Amino acid sequence: MSKVVILSGAGISAESGISTFRDSGGLWEEYKIEEICTAGCMQTNRDKTIEFYDKRRLDLKDKKPNHAHLVIKELQARYPNDISIITQNVDDLFEKAGCQDVMHLHGFLPEIRCQECHSIYNIGYQKQNEAMSQCSKCQGSLRPNIVFFGEMAPKYRDMYQELQDCMMLVVIGTSGNVIDTDMFLSPYFKKEPIRYSILNNLEPSSAIDDSLYTKVLYKKATEAIDEIAKDIDEFLD
Ligand code: NAD
Ligand code: ZN
């Protein structure tokens, strides 16, 4: 169990050229969210859904981790048992930076999953139908290994488990609309409340009460990460 949890969202990958959900421009604007990543869309809109995730997967190929991902990798190497990396992102930039055991709460773009036996296949940056047309174990049909809106997110349970022993929480690049990060700081959330917390976003979000956090950094993740790393060093030493 980790003492420091680093929980990130789309903002940490923004400087690597992957657009955030609420940013203008980018892939998200070309599609109606409710048509391509909502529970049931593999039945109602299979081709469009696969096409959308194919584009996003291919788009990852030449994207590089930024300074924030790389500093987090160094921290994990320094404190292998004390840092847990949890992300809402489906990109592979932490993995490209060399991080291990990253918890992807909302799925992972390089993976597809069998809808019948739930086997998971890593297809890298290929298009789903070009990589595999059906599950090689049970011939079931395949889907992106992504949590669509309205679906259960099984990894949330693992996140809550990690947070039980967490003494320092670092939130980077998330608007708090999908995961209510404030809740983790509530004295009722767990027996021994989190002692030190950092919030790093570009700007305030209506879904986050920043007065709850010990330190608030409204700046780019790549500009905030060295100060964050220093605080983690001091906290763990
Ligand atoms: P969001 O788009 O709702 O919020 C992004 C947050 O990041 C904002 O608070 C913004 O101030 C901050 N931000 C933007 N640029 C930043 C930077 N350079 N440095 C620091 N902070 C920055 O994102 P969310 O809260 O992660 O929720 C969006 C949902 O969409 C998630 O569920 C996620 O799975 C998904 N998503 C993932 C990716 C990805 O994998 N890279 C990209 C877009 C959306
Ligand atoms: Zn199968």
Coordinates of C-alpha atoms and ligand atoms in Angstrom, one line a residue:
M1 CA 0.0 0.0 0.0
S2 CA 1.2 3.4 -0.9
K3 CA 1.6 6.5 1.2
V4 CA 1.5 8.9 -1.7
V5 CA -1.2 8.7 -4.3
I6 CA -0.8 10.7 -7.5
L7 CA -4.2 11.0 -9.2
S8 CA -4.1 12.5 -12.7
G9 CA -6.5 13.4 -15.5
A10 CA -6.4 14.7 -19.0
G11 CA -4.5 17.8 -18.0
I12 CA -1.2 16.0 -17.4
S13 CA -1.2 14.8 -21.0
A14 CA -2.3 18.1 -22.5
E15 CA 1.3 19.3 -23.0
S16 CA 2.1 16.1 -24.9
G17 CA -0.5 17.1 -27.5
I18 CA -3.4 14.9 -26.3
S19 CA -6.4 17.2 -26.1
T20 CA -8.4 17.2 -22.8
F21 CA -12.0 16.4 -22.8
R22 CA -13.3 19.9 -22.4
D23 CA -10.7 21.6 -24.6
S24 CA -11.8 22.9 -27.9
G25 CA -10.4 21.2 -30.9
G26 CA -9.1 17.7 -31.2
L27 CA -10.8 14.4 -31.8
W28 CA -13.6 14.9 -29.2
E29 CA -15.2 17.7 -31.1
E30 CA -15.7 15.6 -34.3
Y31 CA -18.0 13.1 -32.5
K32 CA -21.0 13.3 -30.3
I33 CA -19.9 11.8 -27.0
E34 CA -23.3 10.1 -26.5
E35 CA -23.0 8.3 -29.8
I36 CA -19.5 6.8 -29.4
C37 CA -18.6 6.3 -25.7
T38 CA -21.8 5.7 -23.8
A39 CA -22.9 2.4 -22.3
G40 CA -24.6 0.4 -25.0
C41 CA -22.9 2.0 -28.0
M42 CA -21.2 -1.2 -29.0
Q43 CA -24.7 -2.4 -29.8
T44 CA -26.1 0.8 -31.3
N45 CA -23.1 2.3 -32.9
R46 CA -20.4 -0.3 -33.2
D47 CA -18.5 0.9 -36.3
K48 CA -18.4 4.5 -35.2
T49 CA -17.3 3.6 -31.7
I50 CA -14.5 1.4 -33.0
E51 CA -13.5 4.1 -35.6
F52 CA -13.3 6.7 -32.8
Y53 CA -11.1 4.7 -30.6
D54 CA -9.0 3.5 -33.6
K55 CA -8.2 7.1 -34.3
R56 CA -7.3 7.9 -30.7
R57 CA -5.1 4.8 -30.5
L58 CA -3.3 5.7 -33.7
D59 CA -2.9 9.2 -32.5
L60 CA -0.9 8.0 -29.5
K61 CA 1.9 6.4 -31.6
D62 CA 4.0 9.5 -31.9
K63 CA 3.0 11.2 -28.6
K64 CA 5.8 11.6 -26.1
P65 CA 5.7 11.8 -22.3
N66 CA 6.3 15.2 -20.9
H67 CA 8.4 16.5 -18.0
A68 CA 5.6 15.7 -15.6
H69 CA 5.3 12.1 -16.6
L70 CA 9.1 11.7 -16.4
V71 CA 9.5 13.3 -13.0
I72 CA 6.7 10.9 -11.7
K73 CA 8.7 8.0 -13.1
E74 CA 11.8 9.2 -11.2
L75 CA 9.7 9.5 -8.0
Q76 CA 8.4 6.0 -8.5
A77 CA 11.9 4.6 -9.0
R78 CA 13.1 6.4 -5.8
Y79 CA 10.2 5.2 -3.7
P80 CA 8.9 2.0 -5.3
N81 CA 6.7 1.0 -2.4
D82 CA 5.4 4.4 -1.4
I83 CA 4.0 5.9 -4.6
S84 CA 0.9 4.9 -6.4
I85 CA 0.1 6.2 -9.8
I86 CA -3.6 6.4 -10.6
T87 CA -4.9 8.0 -13.7
Q88 CA -8.2 8.7 -15.5
N89 CA -6.3 8.8 -18.7
V90 CA -6.5 6.1 -21.3
D91 CA -3.2 7.1 -23.0
D92 CA 0.1 5.3 -22.5
L93 CA 2.3 8.2 -21.6
F94 CA 3.2 7.0 -18.1
E95 CA 4.1 3.7 -19.6
K96 CA 6.2 5.4 -22.2
A97 CA 7.9 7.3 -19.4
G98 CA 8.8 4.0 -17.8
C99 CA 6.3 4.0 -15.0
Q100 CA 5.2 0.6 -13.6
D101 CA 1.8 -0.6 -12.4
V102 CA -0.1 2.4 -13.5
M103 CA -3.8 2.1 -12.5
H104 CA -5.9 3.1 -15.4
L105 CA -9.4 3.8 -13.9
H106 CA -11.1 4.3 -17.3
G107 CA -9.3 1.8 -19.4
F108 CA -6.3 1.7 -21.7
L109 CA -6.4 2.6 -25.4
P110 CA -3.7 0.1 -26.6
E111 CA -6.0 -2.7 -25.3
I112 CA -9.1 -4.4 -26.6
R113 CA -11.3 -6.8 -24.7
C114 CA -13.5 -9.8 -25.5
Q115 CA -17.1 -9.0 -24.7
E116 CA -17.7 -12.7 -23.9
C117 CA -14.8 -14.0 -21.9
H118 CA -13.3 -10.6 -21.0
S119 CA -9.8 -11.6 -22.2
I120 CA -7.6 -8.5 -22.8
Y121 CA -5.3 -8.1 -25.8
N122 CA -2.7 -5.3 -26.2
I123 CA -2.7 -4.4 -29.9
G124 CA -0.3 -1.4 -29.6
Y125 CA -1.2 1.3 -32.1
Q126 CA -3.1 -0.8 -34.6
K127 CA -6.7 -0.5 -35.7
Q128 CA -8.9 -3.0 -33.8
N129 CA -10.3 -4.9 -36.8
E130 CA -6.9 -5.1 -38.5
A131 CA -5.3 -6.5 -35.4
M132 CA -7.9 -9.0 -34.5
S133 CA -11.4 -9.8 -35.9
Q134 CA -12.5 -11.9 -32.9
C135 CA -11.3 -13.3 -29.6
S136 CA -8.7 -15.9 -30.2
K137 CA -9.8 -17.8 -27.1
C138 CA -13.6 -17.9 -27.5
Q139 CA -14.3 -16.2 -30.9
G140 CA -16.3 -13.6 -29.0
S141 CA -16.6 -10.1 -30.4
L142 CA -14.1 -7.5 -29.3
R143 CA -14.4 -3.9 -28.0
P144 CA -12.0 -1.2 -26.9
N145 CA -10.9 -1.8 -23.3
I146 CA -12.4 1.6 -22.2
V147 CA -14.9 2.4 -19.6
F148 CA -17.8 4.2 -21.4
F149 CA -20.0 6.7 -19.7
G150 CA -22.6 5.0 -17.7
E151 CA -20.6 1.8 -17.3
M152 CA -19.2 0.4 -14.1
A153 CA -15.5 1.2 -13.5
P154 CA -14.2 -1.8 -11.6
K155 CA -10.8 -0.2 -10.9
Y156 CA -12.5 2.4 -8.6
R157 CA -12.6 -0.3 -5.9
D158 CA -8.8 -0.6 -6.2
M159 CA -8.4 3.2 -6.1
Y160 CA -10.4 3.3 -2.8
Q161 CA -8.2 0.6 -1.5
E162 CA -5.0 2.5 -2.3
L163 CA -6.5 5.6 -0.7
Q164 CA -7.0 3.9 2.6
D165 CA -3.3 4.0 3.3
C166 CA -2.7 7.3 1.6
M167 CA -1.3 10.1 3.7
M168 CA -0.5 12.5 0.8
L169 CA -2.7 13.1 -2.2
V170 CA -1.5 14.8 -5.4
V171 CA -4.2 15.7 -7.9
I172 CA -2.9 16.8 -11.3
G173 CA -4.9 17.9 -14.4
T174 CA -8.4 16.9 -13.6
S175 CA -11.5 19.0 -13.4
G176 CA -13.1 16.8 -10.8
N177 CA -16.3 16.3 -12.9
V178 CA -15.9 12.6 -13.3
I179 CA -14.1 11.7 -10.0
D180 CA -14.9 13.9 -7.0
T181 CA -11.4 14.3 -5.6
D182 CA -12.6 16.6 -2.8
M183 CA -14.4 13.6 -1.3
F184 CA -11.1 11.9 -0.5
L185 CA -10.1 14.8 1.7
S186 CA -13.2 14.6 3.8
P187 CA -12.6 13.6 7.5
Y188 CA -15.4 11.0 7.0
F189 CA -13.7 9.3 4.0
K190 CA -11.3 7.2 6.0
K191 CA -10.2 6.6 9.6
E192 CA -6.9 8.4 9.3
P193 CA -7.5 11.5 7.1
I194 CA -5.0 12.5 4.4
R195 CA -2.4 14.8 5.9
Y196 CA -1.1 16.7 2.9
S197 CA -2.7 17.4 -0.4
I198 CA -1.7 19.2 -3.6
L199 CA -4.0 20.4 -6.4
N200 CA -2.5 21.3 -9.8
N201 CA -4.7 22.4 -12.6
L202 CA -4.5 25.3 -15.1
E203 CA -7.4 27.1 -13.5
P204 CA -10.1 26.7 -10.8
S205 CA -12.9 24.2 -11.6
S206 CA -16.5 24.5 -10.4
A207 CA -16.3 20.8 -9.4
I208 CA -13.4 21.3 -7.0
D209 CA -13.3 23.2 -3.7
D210 CA -9.6 24.3 -3.7
S211 CA -9.8 25.5 -0.1
L212 CA -9.7 21.8 1.0
Y213 CA -6.1 21.3 -0.4
T214 CA -3.0 22.1 1.5
K215 CA -1.3 23.5 -1.6
V216 CA -2.9 24.8 -4.9
L217 CA -0.8 25.3 -8.0
Y218 CA -2.7 26.8 -10.9
K219 CA -0.1 26.4 -13.7
K220 CA 1.0 23.9 -16.3
A221 CA 1.8 20.4 -14.9
T222 CA 5.3 20.6 -16.4
E223 CA 5.9 23.8 -14.5
A224 CA 4.4 22.5 -11.2
I225 CA 5.9 19.1 -11.1
D226 CA 9.3 20.0 -9.7
E227 CA 7.8 21.7 -6.7
I228 CA 5.4 18.7 -6.3
A229 CA 8.4 16.3 -6.4
K230 CA 10.2 18.3 -3.8
D231 CA 7.2 18.2 -1.5
I232 CA 6.9 14.4 -2.0
D233 CA 10.6 14.0 -1.2
E234 CA 10.2 16.0 2.0
F235 CA 7.0 14.1 2.9
L236 CA 8.6 10.7 2.5
D237 CA 12.1 11.4 3.9
Ligands
NAD1 P1 -11.0 17.4 -18.0 O1 -10.8 17.7 -19.4 O2 -12.4 17.4 -17.4 O3 -10.2 18.5 -17.1 C1 -8.9 18.8 -17.4 C2 -8.2 19.5 -16.3 O4 -6.9 19.7 -16.6 C3 -8.8 20.9 -16.1 O5 -9.1 21.1 -14.7 C4 -7.7 21.9 -16.6 O6 -7.5 23.0 -15.8 C5 -6.5 21.0 -16.3 N1 -5.4 21.2 -17.3 C6 -5.4 21.5 -18.6 N2 -4.2 21.6 -19.1 C7 -3.3 21.4 -18.1 C8 -1.9 21.5 -18.0 N3 -1.1 21.7 -19.0 N4 -1.4 21.3 -16.7 C9 -2.1 21.0 -15.6 N5 -3.5 21.0 -15.7 C10 -4.1 21.2 -16.9 O7 -10.3 16.0 -17.7 P2 -10.6 14.9 -16.6 O8 -10.9 15.5 -15.3 O9 -9.4 13.9 -16.7 O10 -11.9 14.2 -17.1 C11 -12.1 13.8 -18.5 C12 -12.4 12.4 -18.8 O11 -12.1 12.1 -20.1 C13 -11.7 11.4 -18.0 O12 -12.6 10.4 -17.6 C14 -10.6 10.8 -18.9 O13 -10.7 9.4 -18.9 C15 -11.1 11.2 -20.3 N6 -10.0 11.7 -21.2 C16 -8.7 11.1 -21.2 C17 -7.7 11.7 -22.0 C18 -6.3 11.0 -22.0 O14 -6.3 9.8 -21.8 N7 -5.2 11.7 -22.2 C19 -7.9 12.8 -22.7 C20 -9.2 13.4 -22.7 C21 -10.2 12.9 -21.9
ZN2 ZN -13.2 -14.4 -25.5

